[in-house]
Amino acid sequence: MIQTERALQQVLEWGRSLTGFADEHALEAVRGGQYILQRIHPSLRDTSARTGRDPQNETLIVAFYRELALLFWLDDCNDLGVIAPEQLAAVEQALGQGVPCALPGFEGCAALRASLAALAYDRRDYAQLLDDTRCYCAALRAGHAQAAGAERWSYAEYLHNGIDSIAYANVFCCLSLLWGLDMATLRARPAFRQVLRLISAIGRLQNDLHGRDKDRSAGEADNAAILLLQRYPAMPVLEFLNNELAGHKRMLHRVMAEERFPAPWGPLIEAMAAIRAEYYQTSTSRYRSDAAGGGQRAPA
């Protein structure tokens, strides 16, 4: 697999064409991307006989890292206001449609979309990635607006939106696009769609539980634990959310045991279910939960 420093430099070089892009976006993208690819590498190696896509291909790996960095950057564009609202609207339009951004300072958007279009093993994955990006951006906007508004969502509404704002669909679709994982065909199976929703709900709850203290100290209300405490101050929120998380995991395991999905979907889903312990807890910046982490919030 490509060396970490070499990959990081390539992501940073691309990111410099995006206004507001920070080193952290590249650092966490490479670290998180490595975690995922290492967990599924044996399965990708097995599928390469069918697809011809080498799991160690540098071009594919860097494209995946850049897409992850884009998701981190978009999250901060929404919640931290690193670019102006009119710029964000133009960026979202460009990324969701796969066209150049109408404003200068965001050339990396078109470059990444063009590279993914050219690399797509199945063109259906590229079309789906655009759709998933539109859903992700819409969910980020909705969550930010809700958290800033006077009327609070119910827990059900929050989790429904959080399934899109966790961006797992984008991550999976990008992997499928680059390494031929046949996600477009699998989406036709109800059980696969159920797995996607369950693992995304698990991801949202893990993210919120891990980032609760940082979100609270930063005044961030777009978090399930904070939302529930605002509505029900006496509620044992952590116990409730951990029970919810355990229930979603049990449902996920039942579906995975009953269904047989081709490689590398089993290891990939397992990797994402374990991400709180294996990735969040070892973060040096964005997801770090202790005081030495710089006080930043854990993102959506």
C-alpha positions as MATLAB code, in Angstrom:
seq = 'MIQTERALQQVLEWGRSLTGFADEHALEAVRGGQYILQRIHPSLRDTSARTGRDPQNETLIVAFYRELALLFWLDDCNDLGVIAPEQLAAVEQALGQGVPCALPGFEGCAALRASLAALAYDRRDYAQLLDDTRCYCAALRAGHAQAAGAERWSYAEYLHNGIDSIAYANVFCCLSLLWGLDMATLRARPAFRQVLRLISAIGRLQNDLHGRDKDRSAGEADNAAILLLQRYPAMPVLEFLNNELAGHKRMLHRVMAEERFPAPWGPLIEAMAAIRAEYYQTSTSRYRSDAAGGGQRAPA';
ca = [
       0.000    0.000    0.000;
       1.172    3.535   -0.706;
       3.289    5.052    2.054;
       1.387    7.301    4.442;
       3.493   10.422    3.883;
       3.335   10.095    0.106;
      -0.445    9.683    0.191;
      -0.842   12.577    2.601;
       1.154   14.909    0.376;
      -1.015   14.021   -2.619;
      -4.212   14.708   -0.678;
      -2.818   17.994    0.647;
      -1.720   19.053   -2.817;
      -5.243   18.475   -4.121;
      -6.813   20.127   -1.086;
      -4.919   23.368   -1.605;
      -7.299   24.091   -4.478;
     -10.217   24.216   -2.031;
     -10.830   27.374   -0.017;
     -10.862   26.548    3.678;
      -9.233   23.149    3.316;
      -7.100   22.316    6.369;
      -4.286   19.868    7.019;
      -6.584   18.075    9.458;
      -8.976   17.149    6.664;
      -6.184   15.348    4.825;
      -4.666   13.806    7.947;
      -7.910   12.256    9.141;
      -8.864   11.149    5.635;
      -5.623    9.257    5.154;
      -5.742    7.760    8.633;
      -9.387    6.735    8.339;
      -8.963    5.518    4.790;
      -5.991    3.384    5.777;
      -8.012    1.842    8.595;
     -10.779    0.824    6.176;
      -8.508   -0.425    3.395;
      -6.342   -2.430    5.757;
      -9.402   -4.157    7.195;
     -10.729   -5.168    3.772;
      -7.429   -5.699    1.948;
      -7.610   -9.529    1.892;
     -11.107   -9.386    0.409;
     -10.101   -6.766   -2.161;
      -7.207   -8.960   -3.149;
      -9.667  -11.808   -3.745;
     -12.004   -9.663   -5.853;
      -9.164   -8.309   -7.971;
      -9.177  -11.500  -10.042;
     -12.660  -10.542  -11.230;
     -12.264   -6.784  -11.480;
      -8.614   -6.320  -12.357;
      -8.526   -3.576   -9.706;
      -5.376   -3.869   -7.602;
      -6.046   -3.079   -3.902;
      -2.587   -1.481   -3.781;
      -3.094    0.755   -6.815;
      -1.860    4.206   -5.780;
      -4.236    6.139   -8.034;
      -7.280    4.370   -6.603;
      -6.137    4.714   -3.008;
      -5.402    8.436   -3.291;
      -8.778    9.033   -4.980;
     -10.476    7.319   -2.035;
      -8.535    9.401    0.493;
      -9.433   12.592   -1.358;
     -13.131   11.746   -1.281;
     -12.909   11.189    2.480;
     -11.093   14.509    2.885;
     -13.831   16.174    0.852;
     -16.450   14.855    3.282;
     -14.538   16.222    6.283;
     -14.135   19.577    4.543;
     -17.837   19.768    3.638;
     -18.770   19.016    7.234;
     -16.677   21.932    8.479;
     -17.961   24.182    5.709;
     -21.437   23.642    7.153;
     -20.794   23.623   10.879;
     -17.749   25.858   11.256;
     -18.487   28.296    8.451;
     -15.070   28.007    6.836;
     -16.539   29.372    3.588;
     -19.381   31.801    2.905;
     -22.947   30.467    2.489;
     -23.098   31.445   -1.184;
     -19.812   29.622   -1.783;
     -21.106   26.524   -0.044;
     -24.255   26.543   -2.140;
     -22.175   26.670   -5.335;
     -19.898   23.894   -4.085;
     -22.824   21.638   -3.222;
     -24.352   22.234   -6.637;
     -21.091   21.359   -8.369;
     -20.404   18.230   -6.325;
     -23.957   16.954   -6.586;
     -24.080   17.442  -10.352;
     -20.482   16.601  -11.205;
     -19.780   19.951  -12.879;
     -17.196   22.702  -12.232;
     -17.965   25.087   -9.399;
     -19.339   28.415  -10.604;
     -17.084   30.326   -8.184;
     -13.265   30.486   -8.168;
     -11.336   28.878   -5.333;
     -12.874   25.421   -5.526;
     -11.168   23.803   -8.504;
     -10.564   20.638   -6.504;
     -14.277   19.803   -6.597;
     -14.358   19.376  -10.372;
     -10.955   17.684  -10.399;
     -12.055   15.021   -7.938;
     -15.400   14.387   -9.627;
     -13.700   14.128  -13.034;
     -11.141   11.669  -11.703;
     -13.799    9.487  -10.085;
     -15.900    9.525  -13.251;
     -12.881    8.345  -15.224;
     -11.949    5.681  -12.660;
     -15.452    4.249  -12.154;
     -15.558    0.489  -12.664;
     -19.346    0.773  -12.965;
     -20.829    4.069  -14.155;
     -23.865    3.431  -11.984;
     -21.669    3.947   -8.927;
     -20.625    7.378  -10.152;
     -24.248    8.430  -10.670;
     -25.086    7.101   -7.209;
     -22.134    8.934   -5.660;
     -23.519   12.217   -6.971;
     -26.904   11.367   -5.482;
     -25.354   10.339   -2.152;
     -23.415   13.614   -2.102;
     -26.637   15.589   -2.578;
     -28.212   13.660    0.314;
     -25.162   14.243    2.512;
     -25.109   17.976    1.854;
     -28.851   18.283    2.426;
     -28.575   16.398    5.727;
     -25.717   18.616    6.916;
     -27.760   21.717    6.103;
     -30.846   20.343    7.829;
     -28.948   19.341   10.947;
     -27.211   22.691   11.216;
     -30.486   24.601   10.726;
     -32.331   22.452   13.247;
     -29.635   22.838   15.885;
     -29.712   26.626   15.468;
     -33.504   26.880   15.450;
     -35.996   27.244   18.265;
     -37.877   24.030   17.524;
     -36.022   20.815   18.308;
     -36.417   17.629   16.333;
     -37.652   14.446   17.904;
     -35.093   11.696   18.398;
     -36.607    9.788   15.431;
     -36.268   12.818   13.139;
     -32.716   13.416   14.280;
     -31.632    9.833   13.671;
     -33.356    9.759   10.278;
     -31.332   12.796    9.196;
     -28.200   11.502   10.899;
     -28.176    8.370    8.749;
     -27.418   10.603    5.758;
     -25.152   13.064    7.550;
     -22.786   10.327    8.743;
     -21.844    9.863    5.042;
     -21.271    6.104    5.166;
     -23.209    5.744    1.916;
     -20.648    8.009    0.231;
     -17.762    6.003    1.662;
     -19.197    2.667    0.526;
     -20.164    3.972   -2.900;
     -16.700    5.399   -3.483;
     -15.110    2.072   -2.541;
     -17.462    0.282   -4.916;
     -16.729    2.755   -7.704;
     -12.976    2.333   -7.366;
     -12.709   -1.413   -6.743;
     -15.794   -2.825   -8.476;
     -17.774   -3.946   -5.434;
     -21.099   -4.116   -7.320;
     -22.935   -1.856   -4.895;
     -25.347   -0.692   -7.603;
     -26.646   -4.245   -8.016;
     -26.663   -4.964   -4.279;
     -28.796   -1.891   -3.577;
     -31.683   -3.701   -5.275;
     -31.726   -6.201   -2.393;
     -33.918   -5.089    0.558;
     -31.569   -6.771    3.036;
     -28.599   -4.794    1.723;
     -30.519   -1.524    1.992;
     -31.428   -2.492    5.560;
     -27.762   -3.135    6.345;
     -26.833    0.298    4.984;
     -29.383    2.012    7.196;
     -28.421    0.005   10.276;
     -24.670    0.573    9.938;
     -25.280    4.272    9.258;
     -27.457    4.542   12.373;
     -24.739    2.762   14.351;
     -22.184    5.202   12.975;
     -24.292    8.201   13.907;
     -24.808    6.985   17.478;
     -21.127    6.095   17.891;
     -20.102    9.509   16.579;
     -22.460   11.354   18.897;
     -21.563    9.342   21.978;
     -17.851    9.785   21.331;
     -18.159   13.498   20.602;
     -20.735   14.405   23.258;
     -18.392   16.219   25.647;
     -16.603   18.118   22.885;
     -19.887   19.087   21.234;
     -21.284   20.309   24.527;
     -18.192   22.379   25.354;
     -18.264   23.891   21.850;
     -21.963   24.779   22.120;
     -22.836   22.297   19.364;
     -26.440   21.033   19.588;
     -26.448   18.696   16.580;
     -25.857   15.608   18.712;
     -28.364   12.976   19.863;
     -27.247   13.087   23.496;
     -27.448   16.872   23.710;
     -30.794   16.984   21.901;
     -32.332   14.444   24.283;
     -30.985   16.218   27.370;
     -32.463   19.489   26.147;
     -35.872   17.825   25.833;
     -35.676   15.568   28.880;
     -33.191   16.913   31.466;
     -33.738   14.026   33.888;
     -33.365   11.310   31.248;
     -30.514    8.746   31.580;
     -29.373    9.691   28.088;
     -26.133    7.748   27.893;
     -27.775    4.548   29.052;
     -30.573    5.037   26.537;
     -28.252    5.730   23.601;
     -25.930    2.850   24.453;
     -28.965    0.552   24.559;
     -30.072    1.938   21.197;
     -26.595    1.303   19.809;
     -26.571   -2.258   21.121;
     -30.004   -2.904   19.611;
     -28.970   -1.631   16.192;
     -25.879   -3.838   16.337;
     -27.969   -6.899   17.190;
     -30.300   -6.191   14.271;
     -27.322   -5.705   11.974;
     -25.732   -8.985   13.047;
     -28.990  -10.842   12.460;
     -29.301   -9.530    8.911;
     -25.648  -10.248    8.173;
     -26.029  -13.788    9.505;
     -29.129  -14.454    7.390;
     -27.812  -12.921    4.174;
     -24.685  -13.603    2.176;
     -23.097  -10.543    0.615;
     -20.047  -10.858   -1.647;
     -16.581   -9.812   -0.533;
     -15.576   -7.436    0.892;
     -18.916   -6.370    2.342;
     -18.751   -8.527    5.473;
     -15.344   -7.262    6.611;
     -16.247   -3.723    5.518;
     -19.415   -3.618    7.622;
     -17.529   -5.126   10.569;
     -14.834   -2.479   10.211;
     -17.364    0.354   10.244;
     -19.161   -1.140   13.253;
     -15.857   -1.149   15.164;
     -14.799    2.338   14.114;
     -15.419    3.970   17.484;
     -12.824    1.807   19.241;
     -10.443    1.346   16.316;
     -10.474    4.847   14.815;
     -12.158    7.465   16.975;
     -10.288    6.485   20.144;
      -6.896    6.736   18.452;
      -7.507   10.067   16.720;
      -4.807   12.658   17.280;
      -6.986   15.644   16.426;
     -10.512   15.561   15.040;
     -12.021   12.737   17.094;
      -9.843   12.972   20.159;
     -11.967   13.231   23.280;
      -9.427   14.344   25.894;
      -8.382   17.901   26.623;
      -5.159   17.548   24.637;
      -7.128   17.202   21.458;
      -7.470   20.934   21.043;
     -11.152   21.223   21.944;
     -12.476   20.554   18.466;
     -15.822   18.878   18.071;
     -16.304   15.439   16.612;
     -17.868   16.071   13.208;
     -20.952   14.635   11.618;
];
